Tab-separated table of N, CA and C in Angstrom:
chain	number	residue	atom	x	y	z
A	1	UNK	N	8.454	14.090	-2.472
A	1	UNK	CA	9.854	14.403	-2.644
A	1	UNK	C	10.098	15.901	-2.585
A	2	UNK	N	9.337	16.430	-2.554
A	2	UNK	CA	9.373	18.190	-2.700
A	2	UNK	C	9.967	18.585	-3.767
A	3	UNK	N	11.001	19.510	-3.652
A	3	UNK	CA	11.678	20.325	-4.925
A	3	UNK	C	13.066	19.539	-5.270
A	4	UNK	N	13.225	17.831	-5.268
A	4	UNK	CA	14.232	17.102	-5.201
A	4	UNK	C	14.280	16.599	-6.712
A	5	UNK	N	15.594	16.913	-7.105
A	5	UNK	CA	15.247	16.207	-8.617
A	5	UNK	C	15.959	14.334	-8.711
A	6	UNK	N	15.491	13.697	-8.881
A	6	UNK	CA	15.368	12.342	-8.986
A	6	UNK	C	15.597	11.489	-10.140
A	7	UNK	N	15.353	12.009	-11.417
A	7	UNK	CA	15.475	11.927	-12.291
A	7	UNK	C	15.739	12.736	-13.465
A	8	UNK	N	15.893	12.306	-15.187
A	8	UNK	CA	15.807	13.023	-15.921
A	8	UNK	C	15.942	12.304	-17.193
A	9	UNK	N	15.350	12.906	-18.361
A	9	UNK	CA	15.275	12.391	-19.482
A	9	UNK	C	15.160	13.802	-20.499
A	10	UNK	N	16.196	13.097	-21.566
A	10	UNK	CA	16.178	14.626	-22.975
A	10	UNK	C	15.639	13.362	-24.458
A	11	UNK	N	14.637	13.559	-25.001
A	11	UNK	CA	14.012	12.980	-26.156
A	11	UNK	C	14.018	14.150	-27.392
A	12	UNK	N	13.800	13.533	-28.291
A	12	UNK	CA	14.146	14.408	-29.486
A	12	UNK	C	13.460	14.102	-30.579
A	13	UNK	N	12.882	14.532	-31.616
A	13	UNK	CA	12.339	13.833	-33.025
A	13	UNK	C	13.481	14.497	-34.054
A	14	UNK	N	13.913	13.856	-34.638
A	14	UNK	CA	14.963	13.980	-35.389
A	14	UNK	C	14.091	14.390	-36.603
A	15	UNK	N	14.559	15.660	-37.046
A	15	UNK	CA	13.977	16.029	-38.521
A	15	UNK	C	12.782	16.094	-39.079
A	16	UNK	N	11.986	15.984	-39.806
A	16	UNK	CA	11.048	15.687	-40.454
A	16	UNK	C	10.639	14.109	-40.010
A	17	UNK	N	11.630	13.195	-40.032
A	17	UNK	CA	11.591	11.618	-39.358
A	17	UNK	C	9.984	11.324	-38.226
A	18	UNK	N	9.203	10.326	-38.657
A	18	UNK	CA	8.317	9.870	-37.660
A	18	UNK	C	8.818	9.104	-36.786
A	19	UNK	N	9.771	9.724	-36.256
A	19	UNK	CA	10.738	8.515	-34.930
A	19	UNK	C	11.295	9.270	-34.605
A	20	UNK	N	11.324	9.321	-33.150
A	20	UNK	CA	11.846	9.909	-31.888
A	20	UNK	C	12.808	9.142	-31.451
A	21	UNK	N	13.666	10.048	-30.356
A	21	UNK	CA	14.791	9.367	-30.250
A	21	UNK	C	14.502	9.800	-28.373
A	22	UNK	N	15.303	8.530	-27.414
A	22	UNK	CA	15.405	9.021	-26.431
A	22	UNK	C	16.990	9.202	-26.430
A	23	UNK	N	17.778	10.263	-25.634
A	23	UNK	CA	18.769	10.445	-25.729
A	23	UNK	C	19.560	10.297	-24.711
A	24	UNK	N	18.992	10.567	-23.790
A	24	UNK	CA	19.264	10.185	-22.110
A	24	UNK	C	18.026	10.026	-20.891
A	25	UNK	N	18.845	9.015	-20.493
A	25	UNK	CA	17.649	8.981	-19.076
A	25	UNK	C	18.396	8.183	-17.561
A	26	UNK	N	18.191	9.311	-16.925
A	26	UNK	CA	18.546	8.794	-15.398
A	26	UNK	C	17.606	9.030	-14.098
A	27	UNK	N	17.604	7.870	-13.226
A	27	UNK	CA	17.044	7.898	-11.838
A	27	UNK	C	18.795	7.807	-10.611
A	28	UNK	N	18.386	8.787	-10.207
A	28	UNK	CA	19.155	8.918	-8.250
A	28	UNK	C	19.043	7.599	-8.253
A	29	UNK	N	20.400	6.737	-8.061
A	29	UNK	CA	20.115	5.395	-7.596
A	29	UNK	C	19.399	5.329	-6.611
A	30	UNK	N	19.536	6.012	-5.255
A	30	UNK	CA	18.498	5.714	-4.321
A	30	UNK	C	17.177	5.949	-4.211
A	31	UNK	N	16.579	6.244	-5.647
A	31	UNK	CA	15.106	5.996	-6.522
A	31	UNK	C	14.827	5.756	-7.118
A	32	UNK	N	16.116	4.134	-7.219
A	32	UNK	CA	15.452	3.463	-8.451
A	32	UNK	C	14.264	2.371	-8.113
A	33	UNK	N	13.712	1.657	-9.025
A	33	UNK	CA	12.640	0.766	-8.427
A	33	UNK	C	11.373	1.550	-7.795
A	34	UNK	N	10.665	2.198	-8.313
A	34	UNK	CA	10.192	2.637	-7.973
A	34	UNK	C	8.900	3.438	-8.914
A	35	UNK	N	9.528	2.977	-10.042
A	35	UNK	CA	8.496	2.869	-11.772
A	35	UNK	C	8.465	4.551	-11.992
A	36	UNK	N	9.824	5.486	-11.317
A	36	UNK	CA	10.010	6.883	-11.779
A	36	UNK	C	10.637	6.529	-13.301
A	37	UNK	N	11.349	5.826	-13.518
A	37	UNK	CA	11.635	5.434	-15.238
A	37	UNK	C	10.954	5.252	-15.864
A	38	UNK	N	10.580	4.549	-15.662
A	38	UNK	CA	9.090	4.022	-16.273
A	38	UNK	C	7.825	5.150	-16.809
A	39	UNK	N	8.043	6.166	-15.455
A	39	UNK	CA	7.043	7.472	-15.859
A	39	UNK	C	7.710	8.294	-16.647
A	40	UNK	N	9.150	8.445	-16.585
A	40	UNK	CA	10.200	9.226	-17.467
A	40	UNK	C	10.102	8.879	-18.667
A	41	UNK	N	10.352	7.613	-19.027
A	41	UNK	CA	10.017	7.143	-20.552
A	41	UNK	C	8.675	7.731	-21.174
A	42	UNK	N	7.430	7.402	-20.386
A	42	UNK	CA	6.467	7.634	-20.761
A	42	UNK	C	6.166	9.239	-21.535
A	43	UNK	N	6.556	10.105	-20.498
A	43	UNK	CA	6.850	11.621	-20.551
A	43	UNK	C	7.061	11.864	-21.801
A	44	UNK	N	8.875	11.170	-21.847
A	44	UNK	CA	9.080	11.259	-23.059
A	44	UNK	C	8.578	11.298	-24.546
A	45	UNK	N	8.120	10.202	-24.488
A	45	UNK	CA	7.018	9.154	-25.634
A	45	UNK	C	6.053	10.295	-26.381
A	46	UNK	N	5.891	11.234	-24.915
A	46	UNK	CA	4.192	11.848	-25.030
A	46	UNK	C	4.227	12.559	-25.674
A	47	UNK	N	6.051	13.438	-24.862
A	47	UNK	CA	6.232	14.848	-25.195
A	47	UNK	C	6.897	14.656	-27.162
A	48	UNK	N	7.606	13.656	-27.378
A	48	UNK	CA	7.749	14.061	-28.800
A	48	UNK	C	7.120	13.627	-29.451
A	49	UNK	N	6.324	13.099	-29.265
A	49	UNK	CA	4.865	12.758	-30.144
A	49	UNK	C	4.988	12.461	-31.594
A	50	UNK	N	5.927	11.137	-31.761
A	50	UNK	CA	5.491	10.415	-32.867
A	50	UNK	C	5.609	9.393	-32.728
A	51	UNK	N	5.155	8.190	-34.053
A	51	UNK	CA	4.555	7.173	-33.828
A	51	UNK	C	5.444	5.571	-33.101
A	52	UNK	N	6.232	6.345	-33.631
A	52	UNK	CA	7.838	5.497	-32.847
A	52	UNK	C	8.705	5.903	-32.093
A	53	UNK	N	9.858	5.396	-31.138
A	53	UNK	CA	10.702	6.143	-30.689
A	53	UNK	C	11.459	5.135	-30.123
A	54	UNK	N	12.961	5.341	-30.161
A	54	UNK	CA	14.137	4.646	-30.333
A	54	UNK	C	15.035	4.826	-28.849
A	55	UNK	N	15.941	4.260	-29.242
A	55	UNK	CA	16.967	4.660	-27.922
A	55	UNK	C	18.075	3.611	-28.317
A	56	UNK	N	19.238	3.881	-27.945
A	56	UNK	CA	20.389	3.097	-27.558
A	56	UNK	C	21.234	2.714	-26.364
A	57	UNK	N	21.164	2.057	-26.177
A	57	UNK	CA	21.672	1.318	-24.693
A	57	UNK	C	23.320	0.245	-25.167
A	58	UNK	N	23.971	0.363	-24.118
A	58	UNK	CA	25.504	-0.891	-24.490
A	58	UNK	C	24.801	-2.073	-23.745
A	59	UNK	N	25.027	-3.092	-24.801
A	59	UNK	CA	24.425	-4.345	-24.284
A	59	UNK	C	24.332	-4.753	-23.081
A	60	UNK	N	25.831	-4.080	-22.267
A	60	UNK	CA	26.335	-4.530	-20.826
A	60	UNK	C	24.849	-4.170	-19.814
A	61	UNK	N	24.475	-3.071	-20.091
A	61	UNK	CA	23.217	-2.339	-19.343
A	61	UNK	C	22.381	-3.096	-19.245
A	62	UNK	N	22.224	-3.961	-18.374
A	62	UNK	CA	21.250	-5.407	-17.970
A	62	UNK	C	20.364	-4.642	-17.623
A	63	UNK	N	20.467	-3.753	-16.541
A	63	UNK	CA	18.894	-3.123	-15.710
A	63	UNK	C	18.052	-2.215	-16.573
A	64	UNK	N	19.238	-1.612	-17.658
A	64	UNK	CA	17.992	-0.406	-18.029
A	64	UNK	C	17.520	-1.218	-19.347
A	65	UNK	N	18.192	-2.431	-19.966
A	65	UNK	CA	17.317	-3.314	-20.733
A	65	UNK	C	15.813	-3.747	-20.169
A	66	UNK	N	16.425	-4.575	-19.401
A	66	UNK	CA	15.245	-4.811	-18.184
A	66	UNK	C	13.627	-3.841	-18.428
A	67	UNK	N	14.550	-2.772	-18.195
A	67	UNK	CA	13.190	-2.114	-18.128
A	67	UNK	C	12.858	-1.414	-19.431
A	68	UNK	N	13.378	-1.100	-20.360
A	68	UNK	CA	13.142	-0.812	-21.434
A	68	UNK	C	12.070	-2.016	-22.103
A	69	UNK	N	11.764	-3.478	-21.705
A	69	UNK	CA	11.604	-4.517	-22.189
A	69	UNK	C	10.543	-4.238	-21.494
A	70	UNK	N	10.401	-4.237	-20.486
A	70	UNK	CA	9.241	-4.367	-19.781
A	70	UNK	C	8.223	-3.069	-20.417
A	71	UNK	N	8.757	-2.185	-20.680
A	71	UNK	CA	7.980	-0.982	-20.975
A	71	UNK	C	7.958	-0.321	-22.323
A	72	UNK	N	7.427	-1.881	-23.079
A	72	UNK	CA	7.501	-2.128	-24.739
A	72	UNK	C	8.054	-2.012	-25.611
A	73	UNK	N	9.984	-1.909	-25.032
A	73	UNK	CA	10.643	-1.724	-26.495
A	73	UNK	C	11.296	-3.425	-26.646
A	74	UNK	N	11.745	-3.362	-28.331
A	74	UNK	CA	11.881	-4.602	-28.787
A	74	UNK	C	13.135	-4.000	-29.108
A	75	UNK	N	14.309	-4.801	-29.399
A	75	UNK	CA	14.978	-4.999	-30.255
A	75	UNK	C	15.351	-4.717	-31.530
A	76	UNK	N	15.593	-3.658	-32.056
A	76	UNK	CA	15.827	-3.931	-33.424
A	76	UNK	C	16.770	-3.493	-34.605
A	77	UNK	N	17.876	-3.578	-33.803
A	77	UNK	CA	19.083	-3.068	-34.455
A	77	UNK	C	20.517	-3.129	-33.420
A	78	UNK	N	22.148	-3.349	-34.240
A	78	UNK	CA	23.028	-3.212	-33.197
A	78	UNK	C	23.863	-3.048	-34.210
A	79	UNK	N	24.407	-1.441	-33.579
A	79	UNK	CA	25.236	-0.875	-34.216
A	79	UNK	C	26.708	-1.113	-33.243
A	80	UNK	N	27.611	-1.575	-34.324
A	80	UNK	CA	29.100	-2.081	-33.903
A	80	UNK	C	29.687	-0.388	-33.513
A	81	UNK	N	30.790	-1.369	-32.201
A	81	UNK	CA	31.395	0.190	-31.444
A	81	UNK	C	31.026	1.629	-31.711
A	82	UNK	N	29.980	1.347	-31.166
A	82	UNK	CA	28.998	2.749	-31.483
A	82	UNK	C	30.034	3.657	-30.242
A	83	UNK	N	30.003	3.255	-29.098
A	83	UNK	CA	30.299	4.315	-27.645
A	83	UNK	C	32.150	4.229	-27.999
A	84	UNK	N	32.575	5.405	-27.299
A	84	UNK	CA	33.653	5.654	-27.252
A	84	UNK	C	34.779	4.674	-27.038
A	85	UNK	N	34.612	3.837	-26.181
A	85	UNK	CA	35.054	2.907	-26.117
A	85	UNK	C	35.832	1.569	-26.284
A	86	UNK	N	34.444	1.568	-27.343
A	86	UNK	CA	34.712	0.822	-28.585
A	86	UNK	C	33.436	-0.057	-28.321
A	87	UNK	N	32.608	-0.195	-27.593
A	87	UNK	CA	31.444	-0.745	-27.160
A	87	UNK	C	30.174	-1.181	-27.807
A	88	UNK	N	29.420	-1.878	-28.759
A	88	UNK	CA	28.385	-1.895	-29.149
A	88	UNK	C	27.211	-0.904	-28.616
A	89	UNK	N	26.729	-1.093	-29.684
A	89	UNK	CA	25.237	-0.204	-29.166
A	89	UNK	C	24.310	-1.240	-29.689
A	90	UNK	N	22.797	-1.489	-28.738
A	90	UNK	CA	22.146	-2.362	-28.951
A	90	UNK	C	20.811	-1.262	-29.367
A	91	UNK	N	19.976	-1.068	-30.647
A	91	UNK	CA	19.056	-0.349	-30.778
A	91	UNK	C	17.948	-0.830	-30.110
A	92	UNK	N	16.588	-0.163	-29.675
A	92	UNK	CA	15.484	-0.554	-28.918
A	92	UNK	C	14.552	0.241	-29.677
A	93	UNK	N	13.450	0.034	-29.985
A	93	UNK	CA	11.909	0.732	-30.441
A	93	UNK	C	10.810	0.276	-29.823
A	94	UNK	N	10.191	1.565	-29.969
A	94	UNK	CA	8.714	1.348	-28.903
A	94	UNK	C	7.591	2.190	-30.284
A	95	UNK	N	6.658	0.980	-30.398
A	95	UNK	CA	5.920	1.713	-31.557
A	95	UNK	C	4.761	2.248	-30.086
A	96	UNK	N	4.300	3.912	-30.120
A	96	UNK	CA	3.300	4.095	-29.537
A	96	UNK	C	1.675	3.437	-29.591
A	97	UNK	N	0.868	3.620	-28.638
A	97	UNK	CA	-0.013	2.753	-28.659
A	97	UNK	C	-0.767	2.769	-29.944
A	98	UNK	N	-1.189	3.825	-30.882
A	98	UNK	CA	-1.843	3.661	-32.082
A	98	UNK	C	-0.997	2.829	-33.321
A	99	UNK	N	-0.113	2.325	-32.707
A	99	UNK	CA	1.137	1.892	-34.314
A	99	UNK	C	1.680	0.542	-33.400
A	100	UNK	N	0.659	-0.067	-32.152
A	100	UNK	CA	0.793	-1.436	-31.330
A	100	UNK	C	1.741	-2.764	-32.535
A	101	UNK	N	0.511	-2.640	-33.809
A	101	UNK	CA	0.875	-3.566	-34.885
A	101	UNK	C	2.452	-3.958	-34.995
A	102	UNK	N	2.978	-3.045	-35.026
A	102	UNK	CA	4.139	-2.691	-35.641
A	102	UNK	C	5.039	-3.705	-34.431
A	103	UNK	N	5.232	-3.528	-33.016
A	103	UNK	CA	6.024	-3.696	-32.265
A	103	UNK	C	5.447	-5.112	-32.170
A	104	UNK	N	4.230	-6.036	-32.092
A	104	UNK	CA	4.026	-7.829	-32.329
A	104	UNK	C	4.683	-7.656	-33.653
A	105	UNK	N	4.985	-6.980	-35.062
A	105	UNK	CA	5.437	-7.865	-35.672
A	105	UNK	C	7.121	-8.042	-35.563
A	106	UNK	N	7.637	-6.732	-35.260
A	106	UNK	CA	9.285	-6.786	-34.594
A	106	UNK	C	9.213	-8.227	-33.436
A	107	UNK	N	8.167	-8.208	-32.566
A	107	UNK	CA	8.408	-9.578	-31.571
A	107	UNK	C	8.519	-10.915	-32.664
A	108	UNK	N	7.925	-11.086	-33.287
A	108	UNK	CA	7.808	-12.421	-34.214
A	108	UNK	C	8.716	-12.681	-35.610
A	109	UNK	N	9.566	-11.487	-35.668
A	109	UNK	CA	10.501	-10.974	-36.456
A	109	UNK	C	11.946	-12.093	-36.023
């Protein structure tokens, strides 16, 4: 791709808190599919380096559920008209690979 930007993602650890937050993340539609999200998330994960990390998505967001699911977050919270809107917010967590435990017991939850 050369010097083309394609994507982007801003993550955060909130405070003293062992949970990270992702705050935004986008792919160039005409690069999506292509598992650059997938590496963006990851980035993320790495760069704020704690044992959890969160995100909020509006339920409507079928695709970036999709892949949020696929790329180990669960479910676990929904905060009423969170977006401007008036829109729900559906919470998501990804326990990193040393804190695995945590995210089978949110699945069986």
């Amino acid at each position: 791709m050369g010097e083309q930007v394609v994507g982007f993602v801003f993550g955060d650890r909130r405070g003293r808190q062992e949970v990270g937050w992702v705050a935004s993340i986008g792919v160039h539609p005409d690069m999506r599919r292509r598992g650059i999200g997938h590496l963006l998330l990851e980035a993320c994960e790495e760069e704020v380096g704690v044992p959890r990390i969160r995100l909020a998505l509006r339920p409507s967001n079928l695709v970036a559920k999709q892949l949020y699911l696929k790329t180990g977050y669960v479910e676990v919270d929904h905060w009423d008209r969170y977006y401007a809107n008036g829109e729900d917010a559906l919470i998501m967590e990804k326990a990193r690979e040393k804190d695995k435990r945590w995210n089978r017991e949110m699945r069986e939850f």
